[in-house]
Short mmCIF file of C-alpha atoms in Angstrom, two decimals:
data_model
loop_
_atom_site.label_atom_id
_atom_site.label_comp_id
_atom_site.label_asym_id
_atom_site.label_seq_id
_atom_site.Cartn_x
_atom_site.Cartn_y
_atom_site.Cartn_z
CA MET M 28 30.46 -28.26 -2.88
CA PRO M 29 31.11 -27.49 -6.64
CA GLN M 30 34.63 -26.50 -7.49
CA GLU M 31 33.60 -22.99 -8.41
CA GLN M 32 32.23 -22.35 -4.87
CA ARG M 33 35.29 -23.74 -2.96
CA ASN M 34 37.31 -20.55 -3.35
CA LYS M 35 34.51 -18.07 -2.43
CA PRO M 36 34.18 -16.51 0.97
CA PHE M 37 30.41 -16.95 0.95
CA THR M 38 28.32 -19.95 -0.02
CA ILE M 39 25.22 -18.70 -2.06
CA PRO M 40 23.10 -21.36 -3.97
CA LYS M 41 22.93 -20.39 -7.72
CA HIS M 42 19.25 -21.35 -7.48
CA LEU M 43 18.63 -18.71 -4.86
CA ILE M 44 19.69 -16.04 -7.44
CA TYR M 45 17.42 -17.48 -10.26
CA SER M 46 14.51 -17.58 -7.74
CA ALA M 47 15.19 -13.98 -6.95
CA TRP M 48 15.19 -13.17 -10.64
CA LYS M 49 11.83 -14.85 -10.98
CA GLU M 50 10.31 -12.67 -8.24
CA VAL M 51 11.63 -9.54 -9.75
CA ARG M 52 10.40 -10.45 -13.21
CA GLU M 53 6.97 -11.18 -11.93
CA ASN M 54 6.78 -7.73 -9.92
CA ARG M 55 7.93 -5.91 -12.99
CA GLY M 56 8.99 -2.31 -12.32
CA SER M 57 11.02 0.33 -14.19
CA ALA M 58 14.85 0.52 -14.83
CA GLY M 59 17.11 2.27 -12.35
CA ILE M 60 20.06 4.54 -13.06
CA ASP M 61 21.66 2.10 -15.55
CA LYS M 62 18.42 2.30 -17.67
CA VAL M 63 18.42 -1.43 -18.11
CA SER M 64 14.88 -2.81 -18.17
CA ILE M 65 13.71 -6.16 -17.03
CA LYS M 66 13.20 -7.27 -20.60
CA GLU M 67 16.84 -6.17 -21.55
CA TYR M 68 18.32 -7.85 -18.55
CA GLY M 69 16.71 -11.16 -19.49
CA GLU M 70 18.03 -11.16 -23.05
CA THR M 71 21.52 -12.44 -21.63
CA LEU M 72 20.11 -13.68 -18.52
CA GLY M 73 22.45 -16.64 -18.00
CA THR M 74 25.52 -14.39 -18.23
CA ASN M 75 23.91 -11.67 -16.16
CA LEU M 76 22.93 -13.91 -13.24
CA TYR M 77 26.26 -15.85 -13.15
CA LYS M 78 28.14 -12.56 -12.85
CA LEU M 79 25.92 -11.45 -10.08
CA TRP M 80 26.14 -14.76 -8.16
CA ASN M 81 30.00 -14.55 -8.68
CA ARG M 82 30.25 -11.04 -7.20
CA MET M 83 27.96 -11.76 -4.32
CA SER M 84 29.54 -14.88 -3.56
CA SER M 85 33.05 -13.26 -3.46
CA GLY M 86 31.98 -10.22 -1.45
CA SER M 87 32.77 -7.87 -4.37
CA TYR M 88 29.16 -6.84 -5.05
CA PHE M 89 28.56 -3.12 -4.32
CA PRO M 90 24.98 -1.84 -5.02
CA PRO M 91 24.80 1.09 -7.52
CA PRO M 92 23.04 4.27 -6.40
CA VAL M 93 19.31 4.30 -6.24
CA LYS M 94 17.40 6.39 -8.70
CA LEU M 95 15.39 8.97 -6.88
CA VAL M 96 11.95 9.92 -8.24
CA GLU M 97 9.03 11.70 -6.60
CA ILE M 98 5.48 10.36 -6.79
CA PRO M 99 2.36 12.22 -5.80
CA LYS M 100 0.72 11.30 -2.64
CA LYS M 101 -3.17 10.66 -2.36
CA GLY M 102 -3.53 13.33 0.17
CA GLY M 103 -1.34 15.88 -1.97
CA GLY M 104 2.41 16.68 -1.92
CA LYS M 105 5.22 14.29 -3.20
CA ARG M 106 6.79 11.14 -1.63
CA PRO M 107 10.42 10.28 -2.49
CA LEU M 108 10.79 6.95 -4.06
CA GLY M 109 13.99 5.03 -4.63
CA ILE M 110 14.30 2.74 -7.70
CA PRO M 111 17.18 0.28 -7.47
CA THR M 112 18.54 -1.28 -10.81
CA VAL M 113 16.97 -4.55 -11.89
CA GLU M 114 20.30 -6.47 -10.95
CA ASP M 115 20.16 -4.88 -7.44
CA ARG M 116 16.58 -5.71 -7.02
CA ILE M 117 17.46 -9.35 -7.78
CA ALA M 118 20.33 -9.29 -5.18
CA GLN M 119 17.88 -7.68 -2.57
CA SER M 120 15.18 -10.29 -3.44
CA ALA M 121 17.77 -13.13 -2.84
CA VAL M 122 18.29 -11.83 0.71
CA VAL M 123 14.56 -11.32 1.32
CA LEU M 124 13.90 -14.87 0.32
CA CYS M 125 16.46 -15.93 2.85
CA ILE M 126 15.10 -13.95 5.97
CA THR M 127 11.37 -13.36 5.38
CA GLU M 128 10.19 -16.68 6.99
CA ARG M 129 12.51 -16.43 9.98
CA LEU M 130 11.64 -12.99 10.71
CA ASP M 131 7.84 -13.61 10.25
CA ARG M 132 7.84 -16.07 13.13
CA GLU M 133 9.18 -13.43 15.43
CA PHE M 134 6.61 -10.47 14.46
CA HIS M 135 3.62 -9.52 16.66
CA GLU M 136 0.24 -10.99 15.66
CA ASN M 137 -1.13 -7.25 15.33
CA SER M 138 1.50 -6.52 12.57
CA TYR M 139 0.08 -6.92 9.18
CA ALA M 140 2.38 -5.32 6.47
CA TYR M 141 4.83 -7.12 4.29
CA ARG M 142 4.02 -10.54 5.77
CA PRO M 143 2.98 -13.87 4.10
CA LYS M 144 -0.66 -14.65 4.29
CA ARG M 145 -1.50 -11.32 5.82
CA SER M 146 -3.24 -8.25 4.27
CA ALA M 147 -4.64 -4.79 4.76
CA HIS M 148 -8.12 -6.37 4.72
CA ASP M 149 -7.01 -8.47 7.74
CA ALA M 150 -5.94 -5.38 9.59
CA ILE M 151 -9.18 -3.45 8.72
CA THR M 152 -11.28 -6.42 9.80
CA VAL M 153 -9.72 -6.62 13.23
CA ALA M 154 -9.83 -2.92 13.68
CA ARG M 155 -13.54 -2.81 12.84
CA GLN M 156 -14.21 -5.54 15.56
CA ARG M 157 -12.21 -3.74 18.15
CA CYS M 158 -14.01 -0.41 17.55
CA TRP M 159 -17.20 -2.08 18.44
CA ARG M 160 -15.68 -3.04 21.80
CA TYR M 161 -13.38 -0.07 22.60
CA ASP M 162 -14.82 3.43 22.80
CA TRP M 163 -11.59 5.38 21.83
CA VAL M 164 -8.97 5.08 19.11
CA LEU M 165 -5.58 6.73 19.16
CA ASP M 166 -4.82 7.27 15.42
CA MET M 167 -0.99 7.57 15.13
CA ASP M 168 1.20 8.94 12.23
CA ILE M 169 5.10 8.79 12.39
CA SER M 170 6.74 11.78 10.72
CA LYS M 171 8.89 10.58 7.62
CA PHE M 172 9.37 7.16 9.07
CA PHE M 173 11.25 5.43 6.23
CA ASP M 174 13.66 8.36 5.99
CA THR M 175 14.39 8.64 9.81
CA ILE M 176 15.10 5.09 10.85
CA ASP M 177 18.25 4.76 12.98
CA GLN M 178 20.56 2.50 10.88
CA ASP M 179 22.72 1.45 13.92
CA LYS M 180 19.74 0.40 15.82
CA LEU M 181 18.34 -1.22 12.86
CA MET M 182 21.46 -3.29 12.33
CA MET M 183 21.40 -4.26 16.01
CA ALA M 184 18.08 -5.74 15.44
CA VAL M 185 19.09 -7.50 12.15
CA LYS M 186 21.99 -9.23 13.94
CA ARG M 187 19.77 -10.60 16.74
CA HIS M 188 18.22 -12.79 13.99
CA ILE M 189 20.71 -13.05 11.05
CA LYS M 190 24.02 -14.67 11.30
CA GLU M 191 25.08 -15.20 7.68
CA ARG M 192 27.91 -12.86 6.99
CA TRP M 193 27.12 -12.32 3.46
CA ILE M 194 23.57 -11.14 4.22
CA LEU M 195 24.71 -8.74 7.00
CA LEU M 196 27.52 -7.44 4.63
CA TYR M 197 24.91 -6.46 1.80
CA ILE M 198 22.31 -5.10 4.14
CA GLU M 199 24.81 -2.77 5.55
CA ARG M 200 25.81 -1.71 1.98
CA TRP M 201 22.17 -1.11 0.91
CA LEU M 202 21.60 1.07 3.84
CA LYS M 203 24.47 3.31 2.91
CA VAL M 204 23.91 3.44 -0.84
CA PRO M 205 23.24 6.97 -1.93
CA TYR M 206 20.29 8.35 -4.03
CA GLU M 207 20.82 9.73 -7.46
CA THR M 208 18.49 12.33 -8.92
CA VAL M 209 17.44 12.67 -12.57
CA GLN M 210 19.95 15.60 -12.80
CA GLY M 211 22.65 13.20 -11.77
CA GLU M 212 23.34 14.59 -8.21
CA ARG M 213 24.31 12.27 -5.57
CA ILE M 214 22.52 12.31 -2.17
CA GLU M 215 24.42 10.63 0.60
CA ARG M 216 22.27 8.72 3.24
CA LYS M 217 23.16 8.31 6.87
CA MET M 218 19.64 7.35 8.07
CA GLY M 219 16.57 5.46 6.77
CA VAL M 220 15.89 2.84 4.32
CA PRO M 221 14.94 3.63 0.59
CA GLN M 222 11.35 3.62 0.01
CA GLY M 223 10.95 1.48 -3.26
CA SER M 224 13.58 -1.08 -2.43
CA ILE M 225 12.79 -4.80 -1.94
CA ILE M 226 14.70 -5.10 1.29
CA GLY M 227 13.32 -1.77 2.72
CA PRO M 228 9.91 -2.85 3.92
CA VAL M 229 11.24 -5.99 5.66
CA LEU M 230 13.96 -4.01 7.52
CA ALA M 231 11.40 -1.31 8.48
CA ASN M 232 8.95 -3.78 9.79
CA LEU M 233 11.72 -5.32 11.94
CA TYR M 234 12.60 -1.91 13.20
CA LEU M 235 9.15 -1.03 14.38
CA HIS M 236 8.80 -4.59 15.84
CA TYR M 237 11.36 -3.67 18.52
CA VAL M 238 10.43 0.09 18.73
CA PHE M 239 6.65 -0.41 18.98
CA ASP M 240 5.20 -3.95 18.83
CA LYS M 241 7.42 -5.72 21.41
CA TRP M 242 7.62 -2.66 23.71
CA MET M 243 3.77 -2.58 23.63
CA SER M 244 3.51 -6.31 24.46
CA ILE M 245 5.75 -5.97 27.52
CA HIS M 246 4.49 -2.61 28.97
CA TYR M 247 0.97 -2.15 27.44
CA SER M 248 -0.16 -5.55 26.72
CA HIS M 249 -3.81 -4.41 27.62
CA ILE M 250 -3.98 -2.08 24.73
CA PRO M 251 -4.68 -3.77 21.49
CA PHE M 252 -3.40 -2.35 18.19
CA GLU M 253 -3.09 -2.83 14.43
CA ARG M 254 -0.06 -1.89 12.66
CA TYR M 255 0.34 -1.90 8.97
CA ALA M 256 4.08 -0.54 8.32
CA ASP M 257 3.99 2.73 10.14
CA ASP M 258 0.19 3.24 9.86
CA THR M 259 -0.94 2.27 13.46
CA ILE M 260 -4.10 2.63 15.60
CA CYS M 261 -4.45 1.87 19.36
CA HIS M 262 -7.76 1.04 21.01
CA CYS M 263 -8.49 2.44 24.46
CA ARG M 264 -11.41 2.17 26.96
CA THR M 265 -11.40 5.87 28.06
CA LYS M 266 -10.24 9.24 26.65
CA ALA M 267 -7.82 9.52 29.51
CA GLU M 268 -6.30 6.19 28.63
CA ALA M 269 -5.81 7.39 25.05
CA GLU M 270 -4.32 10.68 26.15
CA GLU M 271 -1.88 8.72 28.33
CA MET M 272 -0.89 6.38 25.37
CA GLN M 273 -0.32 9.36 23.11
CA ILE M 274 2.36 10.76 25.59
CA VAL M 275 4.13 7.62 26.33
CA ILE M 276 4.25 6.56 22.71
CA LYS M 277 5.58 9.85 21.74
CA ASN M 278 8.50 9.52 24.23
CA ARG M 279 9.14 5.92 23.16
CA LEU M 280 9.60 7.01 19.49
CA SER M 281 11.72 9.84 20.51
CA LEU M 282 13.96 7.62 22.29
CA CYS M 283 14.40 5.61 19.03
CA LYS M 284 14.85 8.83 17.03
CA LEU M 285 11.44 8.77 15.51
CA LYS M 286 8.91 11.53 15.81
CA LEU M 287 5.08 11.40 16.22
CA ASN M 288 3.47 13.73 13.81
CA GLU M 289 1.21 15.59 16.14
CA GLU M 290 -0.82 17.45 13.38
CA LYS M 291 -1.95 14.12 12.10
CA THR M 292 -2.09 12.13 15.18
CA LYS M 293 -5.55 12.24 16.98
CA ILE M 294 -7.74 10.77 19.59
CA VAL M 295 -11.24 9.58 18.08
CA TYR M 296 -14.50 8.67 19.66
CA CYS M 297 -16.11 5.67 18.22
CA LYS M 298 -19.57 7.00 18.20
CA ASP M 299 -22.59 4.82 17.20
CA SER M 300 -26.17 4.10 18.46
CA GLY M 301 -24.89 2.83 21.74
CA ARG M 302 -22.27 5.48 22.36
CA ARG M 303 -23.86 8.97 22.12
CA GLY M 304 -21.44 11.14 23.65
CA GLU M 305 -19.69 14.13 21.88
CA HIS M 306 -16.16 14.63 20.79
CA GLU M 307 -14.45 16.75 18.20
CA ASN M 308 -13.16 13.67 16.23
CA VAL M 309 -15.48 10.87 15.36
CA SER M 310 -13.72 9.65 12.47
CA PHE M 311 -10.25 8.38 11.26
CA ASP M 312 -8.53 7.06 8.22
CA PHE M 313 -6.81 3.62 8.02
CA LEU M 314 -5.51 1.96 4.94
CA GLY M 315 -7.67 3.65 2.47
CA TYR M 316 -10.75 3.56 4.64
CA THR M 317 -12.65 5.98 6.78
CA PHE M 318 -14.02 4.59 10.02
CA GLN M 319 -16.94 6.79 11.18
CA PRO M 320 -20.61 6.54 12.43
CA ARG M 321 -22.67 5.02 9.47
CA ALA M 322 -26.38 3.77 9.10
CA THR M 323 -26.59 0.03 8.89
CA ARG M 324 -28.97 -2.63 9.58
CA ASN M 325 -28.92 -5.86 11.80
CA SER M 326 -28.95 -8.81 9.35
CA LYS M 327 -31.16 -10.87 11.83
CA THR M 328 -33.58 -8.41 13.23
CA LYS M 329 -33.61 -6.06 10.13
CA VAL M 330 -33.55 -3.15 12.67
CA ASN M 331 -31.80 0.12 11.48
CA PHE M 332 -29.02 1.53 13.71
CA THR M 333 -25.81 3.55 13.60
CA GLY M 334 -22.49 1.57 13.62
CA PHE M 335 -18.92 2.67 13.58
CA LEU M 336 -17.86 1.38 10.32
CA PRO M 337 -15.32 1.53 7.42
CA ALA M 338 -15.94 2.77 3.93
CA ILE M 339 -13.76 4.10 1.12
CA SER M 340 -12.07 7.23 2.27
CA GLN M 341 -12.41 10.74 0.91
CA LYS M 342 -8.67 10.54 -0.29
CA SER M 343 -9.12 7.22 -1.99
CA LYS M 344 -12.17 8.65 -3.75
CA LYS M 345 -10.26 11.76 -4.91
CA HIS M 346 -7.44 9.45 -6.18
CA ILE M 347 -9.83 7.23 -8.21
CA HIS M 348 -11.38 10.28 -9.80
CA GLU M 349 -8.00 11.82 -10.60
CA THR M 350 -6.86 8.65 -12.15
CA ILE M 351 -9.87 8.23 -14.33
CA ARG M 352 -9.63 11.92 -15.49
CA GLY M 353 -5.94 11.18 -16.43
CA TRP M 354 -6.83 8.40 -18.80
CA SER M 355 -6.42 9.35 -22.53
CA LEU M 356 -9.57 7.76 -24.09
CA LYS M 357 -9.79 9.72 -27.37
CA SER M 358 -7.81 7.07 -29.35
CA MET M 359 -10.36 4.35 -28.39
CA LYS M 360 -12.49 3.49 -31.38
CA LYS M 361 -14.87 0.86 -29.88
CA MET M 362 -16.23 0.21 -26.44
CA PRO M 363 -14.42 -3.18 -25.99
CA GLU M 364 -11.13 -1.18 -26.23
CA LEU M 365 -12.37 0.91 -23.46
CA ALA M 366 -13.21 -2.26 -21.40
CA ILE M 367 -9.75 -3.52 -21.71
CA GLN M 368 -8.27 -0.12 -20.73
CA MET M 369 -10.43 0.05 -17.61
CA GLU M 370 -10.41 -3.49 -16.50
CA ALA M 371 -7.07 -3.72 -14.38
CA SER M 372 -7.89 -0.50 -12.48
CA ALA M 373 -11.55 -1.44 -11.95
CA ARG M 374 -10.66 -4.91 -10.81
CA GLY M 375 -8.13 -3.57 -8.16
CA TRP M 376 -10.65 -0.80 -6.87
CA ILE M 377 -13.45 -3.22 -6.48
CA ASN M 378 -11.48 -6.05 -4.85
CA TYR M 379 -9.99 -3.43 -2.32
CA TYR M 380 -12.70 -0.91 -1.57
CA GLY M 381 -15.55 -3.41 -2.09
CA LYS M 382 -14.82 -5.37 1.00
CA PHE M 383 -16.47 -3.09 3.46
CA TYR M 384 -19.67 -1.00 3.02
CA LYS M 385 -19.68 -1.80 -0.55
CA SER M 386 -22.48 0.68 -1.55
CA LYS M 387 -20.18 3.56 -1.03
CA MET M 388 -17.55 2.09 -3.37
CA GLU M 389 -20.13 1.58 -5.99
CA LYS M 390 -21.18 5.23 -6.02
CA VAL M 391 -17.56 6.32 -6.43
CA LEU M 392 -16.95 3.92 -9.39
CA GLN M 393 -19.86 5.35 -11.22
CA ALA M 394 -17.15 7.60 -12.39
CA LEU M 395 -16.15 4.74 -14.69
CA ASN M 396 -19.62 5.03 -16.37
CA HIS M 397 -19.44 8.69 -16.66
CA ALA M 398 -16.08 8.32 -18.53
CA ILE M 399 -17.74 5.88 -20.89
CA ALA M 400 -20.60 8.41 -21.44
CA ARG M 401 -18.17 11.30 -22.08
CA TRP M 402 -16.26 9.08 -24.51
CA ALA M 403 -19.43 8.23 -26.43
CA ARG M 404 -20.55 11.93 -26.59
CA ARG M 405 -17.24 12.76 -28.36
CA ARG M 406 -16.83 9.67 -30.51
CA TYR M 407 -20.32 9.48 -32.01
CA LYS M 408 -21.71 12.57 -34.01
CA ARG M 409 -25.33 11.22 -33.54
CA PHE M 410 -25.15 12.33 -29.90
CA LYS M 411 -24.17 15.75 -31.01
CA GLY M 412 -22.59 16.84 -27.69
CA SER M 413 -25.65 15.54 -25.70
CA ILE M 414 -24.48 13.93 -22.60
CA LYS M 415 -28.13 12.68 -21.83
CA ARG M 416 -28.24 10.74 -25.13
CA ALA M 417 -24.76 9.37 -24.64
CA TRP M 418 -25.75 8.23 -21.12
CA LEU M 419 -28.85 6.58 -22.15
CA TRP M 420 -26.90 4.79 -24.97
CA VAL M 421 -24.53 3.55 -22.27
CA ILE M 422 -27.32 2.06 -20.34
CA LYS M 423 -28.74 0.48 -23.58
CA CYS M 424 -25.26 -1.13 -24.13
CA TYR M 425 -25.18 -2.53 -20.59
CA LYS M 426 -28.60 -4.13 -20.97
CA GLU M 427 -27.40 -5.75 -24.22
CA ASN M 428 -24.06 -6.86 -22.78
CA PRO M 429 -23.87 -6.59 -19.03
CA LYS M 430 -20.63 -8.31 -18.78
CA LEU M 431 -18.64 -6.13 -21.27
CA PHE M 432 -17.03 -4.10 -18.58
CA TYR M 433 -15.59 -5.70 -15.52
CA HIS M 434 -17.33 -3.12 -13.19
CA TRP M 435 -20.62 -3.78 -14.88
CA SER M 436 -20.27 -7.65 -14.04
CA LYS M 437 -19.54 -6.75 -10.43
CA GLY M 438 -22.62 -4.44 -9.96
CA VAL M 439 -21.46 -1.01 -10.81
CA THR M 440 -24.07 -0.68 -13.28
CA PRO M 441 -24.99 2.63 -15.29
CA TYR M 442 -28.14 4.36 -14.22
CA TYR M 443 -29.56 7.79 -15.24
CA PHE M 444 -31.45 10.65 -13.41
CA LYS M 445 -31.34 14.39 -13.94
CA LEU M 446 -29.47 15.17 -10.69
CA LYS M 447 -26.46 12.96 -11.74
CA LEU M 448 -26.30 14.75 -15.13
CA VAL M 449 -26.20 18.30 -13.51
CA LYS M 450 -23.22 16.93 -11.51
CA ILE M 451 -21.46 15.77 -14.55
CA ARG M 452 -21.84 19.04 -16.35
CA ARG M 453 -20.52 20.94 -13.37
CA ALA M 454 -17.48 18.62 -13.25
CA GLU M 455 -16.72 19.37 -16.73
#
């Protein structure tokens, strides 16, 4: 053991702190209450990391308050988001690097969020397959989940798997650290984990592992489910079974000081060509997709039928349109500048929403081509305010250089017909 570590109560490898710094730098993010950015922190990196390691090893590191901001939700309203300082994110990342692998071995196979080599697409794929086999779905929503986690029960779960005293010490401190608003007001916290923190998702996942996943595997192993953080759906064979599950899950959550949001929780009938019954709910949203009856075709027999399938949700569509409308494109002088501006968003949308029922996503992303046409109408005098001429010019540009825009290269190509132009004028 190096001499400088011998007098420390905790043994924390220096390389762990450096690895945590690299994680934080790669994930980027804004400054916390100290207003120190990642770039500024890195200007004296060696000194900063040594001081952090020294304080954490001696047990004298106390997390600063978390900057509280509010971000808009896709469905409307605001979501509180906590932004720790860059240094605190490094400290949290060091703990996450230590505990992620060991906790992941304990987690349920139907849990998908915040886990290595698992994704939202994996959860959607399994949900789609199970909706074919099970007639009913219980679509659940936990009210203010991250803000209402019982910290004492959470620490009991943490201590089942984590024995290092320094990790337990700092997790307890992170749970108690207050919020600080932009006006400088301190908000004490006695429950929940901060949304926006690095450690929060791992802890929240562990909490629901015991509250829901493990409980389901013991008492209701015949009910398959997919859980992504607190977004959960259960598959049932009958409506009565779904109604029973809603009651028992509500009671279970209540025992663990969580509350089922009954306005957003619903029972859904997976209606398709083979299931022609009637029910008030025949659709549900899951991870940005809407599952509902949709026209499709058997790839082998080429027979058309109705399947219960996922496609981009209405909330996701609205979010995309609002994002595009919020872009400031007036300063762009050339189309290649537009291509650069749009690429990151287009790439993300196509990669995520193009996984299932791609045609629906392509129609939504025509909004990108609408934005290009509107830009051209304002930018070039020869169009004299004519959206039709601007639109036809965009089509010409596509034919000359079909890979100029990322979404063009992925099949979201501009096309023109009168009905579409009427919709554009109305939207403006």
